[in-house]
């Protein structure tokens, strides 16, 4: 039992010290060129969640869902548009990601906020 507590503490510590990829992500329909931008504090999780919602036909963005239904997963590119560089996860504020998103939207005026 003692070993379980120690192992659990180690896992929690490792999780807190991880350095996930953060930044602006994009779902781009290859056929139409439509792009949808969002921010993420963990891009791997973001991609998994949105892929799951789209495949389950329950995504909150209707246009993105329509395109996904029409072209399927292979009709999309899910990419990291701009990575936020940081030292510690706790130092990243929501405004940091918001500002990065606004810059990316200015650079690509055709992109839509997700």
mmCIF file of C-alpha atoms in Angstrom:
data_model
loop_
_atom_site.group_PDB
_atom_site.id
_atom_site.type_symbol
_atom_site.label_atom_id
_atom_site.label_comp_id
_atom_site.label_asym_id
_atom_site.label_seq_id
_atom_site.Cartn_x
_atom_site.Cartn_y
_atom_site.Cartn_z
ATOM 1 C CA UNK A 1 0.000 0.000 0.000
ATOM 2 C CA UNK A 2 2.847 2.396 0.860
ATOM 3 C CA UNK A 3 4.391 1.812 -2.564
ATOM 4 C CA UNK A 4 1.123 2.826 -4.219
ATOM 5 C CA UNK A 5 1.118 6.185 -2.417
ATOM 6 C CA UNK A 6 4.711 6.855 -3.407
ATOM 7 C CA UNK A 7 4.076 5.876 -7.012
ATOM 8 C CA UNK A 8 0.986 8.079 -7.084
ATOM 9 C CA UNK A 9 2.932 11.071 -5.743
ATOM 10 C CA UNK A 10 5.611 10.522 -8.384
ATOM 11 C CA UNK A 11 3.028 10.394 -11.158
ATOM 12 C CA UNK A 12 1.356 13.576 -9.926
ATOM 13 C CA UNK A 13 4.714 15.309 -9.711
ATOM 14 C CA UNK A 14 5.646 14.216 -13.242
ATOM 15 C CA UNK A 15 2.302 15.420 -14.565
ATOM 16 C CA UNK A 16 2.733 18.840 -12.951
ATOM 17 C CA UNK A 17 6.233 19.171 -14.380
ATOM 18 C CA UNK A 18 5.306 18.203 -17.940
ATOM 19 C CA UNK A 19 5.744 20.760 -20.682
ATOM 20 C CA UNK A 20 2.796 20.402 -23.087
ATOM 21 C CA UNK A 21 2.809 22.075 -26.474
ATOM 22 C CA UNK A 22 0.642 25.233 -26.309
ATOM 23 C CA UNK A 23 -0.474 27.681 -28.936
ATOM 24 C CA UNK A 24 -2.865 28.367 -31.788
ATOM 25 C CA UNK A 25 -4.264 25.331 -33.577
ATOM 26 C CA UNK A 26 -6.100 25.046 -36.861
ATOM 27 C CA UNK A 27 -8.637 22.759 -38.481
ATOM 28 C CA UNK A 28 -8.396 23.386 -42.243
ATOM 29 C CA UNK A 29 -10.727 21.890 -44.812
ATOM 30 C CA UNK A 30 -8.519 20.920 -47.760
ATOM 31 C CA UNK A 31 -11.356 21.091 -50.333
ATOM 32 C CA UNK A 32 -12.665 24.548 -49.435
ATOM 33 C CA UNK A 33 -9.622 26.094 -47.776
ATOM 34 C CA UNK A 34 -11.742 27.174 -44.801
ATOM 35 C CA UNK A 35 -9.713 27.405 -41.601
ATOM 36 C CA UNK A 36 -10.876 27.459 -38.020
ATOM 37 C CA UNK A 37 -8.446 28.726 -35.360
ATOM 38 C CA UNK A 38 -8.481 28.127 -31.633
ATOM 39 C CA UNK A 39 -6.060 28.135 -28.726
ATOM 40 C CA UNK A 40 -4.893 25.197 -26.678
ATOM 41 C CA UNK A 41 -2.916 24.676 -23.497
ATOM 42 C CA UNK A 42 -2.216 21.102 -24.655
ATOM 43 C CA UNK A 43 -2.381 20.593 -28.415
ATOM 44 C CA UNK A 44 -2.391 16.790 -28.319
ATOM 45 C CA UNK A 45 -5.483 16.860 -26.099
ATOM 46 C CA UNK A 46 -7.111 19.513 -28.299
ATOM 47 C CA UNK A 47 -6.656 17.454 -31.460
ATOM 48 C CA UNK A 48 -8.019 14.314 -29.788
ATOM 49 C CA UNK A 49 -11.061 16.091 -28.335
ATOM 50 C CA UNK A 50 -12.063 17.851 -31.533
ATOM 51 C CA UNK A 51 -11.512 14.730 -33.648
ATOM 52 C CA UNK A 52 -13.721 12.790 -31.207
ATOM 53 C CA UNK A 53 -16.480 15.452 -31.277
ATOM 54 C CA UNK A 54 -16.396 15.744 -35.068
ATOM 55 C CA UNK A 55 -16.463 11.982 -35.603
ATOM 56 C CA UNK A 56 -19.317 11.769 -33.095
ATOM 57 C CA UNK A 57 -21.203 14.488 -35.008
ATOM 58 C CA UNK A 58 -21.522 16.627 -31.889
ATOM 59 C CA UNK A 59 -19.086 19.498 -32.489
ATOM 60 C CA UNK A 60 -20.299 22.910 -31.342
ATOM 61 C CA UNK A 61 -19.192 24.671 -34.547
ATOM 62 C CA UNK A 62 -21.886 23.847 -37.097
ATOM 63 C CA UNK A 63 -19.933 24.878 -40.184
ATOM 64 C CA UNK A 64 -16.902 22.844 -39.186
ATOM 65 C CA UNK A 65 -19.174 19.877 -38.466
ATOM 66 C CA UNK A 66 -20.892 20.245 -41.876
ATOM 67 C CA UNK A 67 -17.554 20.233 -43.666
ATOM 68 C CA UNK A 68 -16.320 17.273 -41.609
ATOM 69 C CA UNK A 69 -19.492 15.314 -42.418
ATOM 70 C CA UNK A 70 -19.017 16.069 -46.116
ATOM 71 C CA UNK A 71 -15.265 15.498 -46.498
ATOM 72 C CA UNK A 72 -14.398 13.294 -43.533
ATOM 73 C CA UNK A 73 -11.289 13.282 -41.413
ATOM 74 C CA UNK A 74 -9.014 12.756 -44.420
ATOM 75 C CA UNK A 75 -10.365 16.018 -45.870
ATOM 76 C CA UNK A 76 -8.834 18.044 -43.044
ATOM 77 C CA UNK A 77 -5.477 19.150 -41.768
ATOM 78 C CA UNK A 78 -5.255 19.650 -38.023
ATOM 79 C CA UNK A 79 -2.106 21.629 -37.311
ATOM 80 C CA UNK A 80 -0.299 23.828 -34.846
ATOM 81 C CA UNK A 81 -0.268 27.306 -36.412
ATOM 82 C CA UNK A 82 1.857 29.064 -33.815
ATOM 83 C CA UNK A 83 3.501 27.642 -30.715
ATOM 84 C CA UNK A 84 3.638 29.622 -27.491
ATOM 85 C CA UNK A 85 7.100 29.383 -25.958
ATOM 86 C CA UNK A 86 7.183 29.310 -22.170
ATOM 87 C CA UNK A 87 9.303 28.209 -19.226
ATOM 88 C CA UNK A 88 6.701 27.049 -16.698
ATOM 89 C CA UNK A 89 3.093 26.029 -17.309
ATOM 90 C CA UNK A 90 1.937 28.146 -14.357
ATOM 91 C CA UNK A 91 3.406 31.267 -15.996
ATOM 92 C CA UNK A 92 1.112 31.035 -19.035
ATOM 93 C CA UNK A 93 -1.946 33.275 -18.768
ATOM 94 C CA UNK A 94 -5.128 33.042 -20.833
ATOM 95 C CA UNK A 95 -4.318 36.475 -22.278
ATOM 96 C CA UNK A 96 -1.022 35.141 -23.668
ATOM 97 C CA UNK A 97 -2.883 32.613 -25.786
ATOM 98 C CA UNK A 98 -5.605 35.112 -26.686
ATOM 99 C CA UNK A 99 -3.032 37.614 -27.965
ATOM 100 C CA UNK A 100 -1.306 34.928 -30.005
ATOM 101 C CA UNK A 101 -4.659 33.940 -31.528
ATOM 102 C CA UNK A 102 -5.433 37.548 -32.448
ATOM 103 C CA UNK A 103 -2.041 37.880 -34.161
ATOM 104 C CA UNK A 104 -2.637 34.692 -36.139
ATOM 105 C CA UNK A 105 -6.108 35.860 -37.169
ATOM 106 C CA UNK A 106 -4.625 39.167 -38.370
ATOM 107 C CA UNK A 107 -2.050 37.286 -40.447
ATOM 108 C CA UNK A 108 -4.754 35.100 -41.998
ATOM 109 C CA UNK A 109 -7.858 37.216 -42.425
ATOM 110 C CA UNK A 110 -9.724 34.285 -44.012
ATOM 111 C CA UNK A 111 -9.452 32.152 -40.881
ATOM 112 C CA UNK A 112 -12.393 31.966 -38.501
ATOM 113 C CA UNK A 113 -12.216 31.811 -34.728
ATOM 114 C CA UNK A 114 -13.395 28.439 -33.473
#
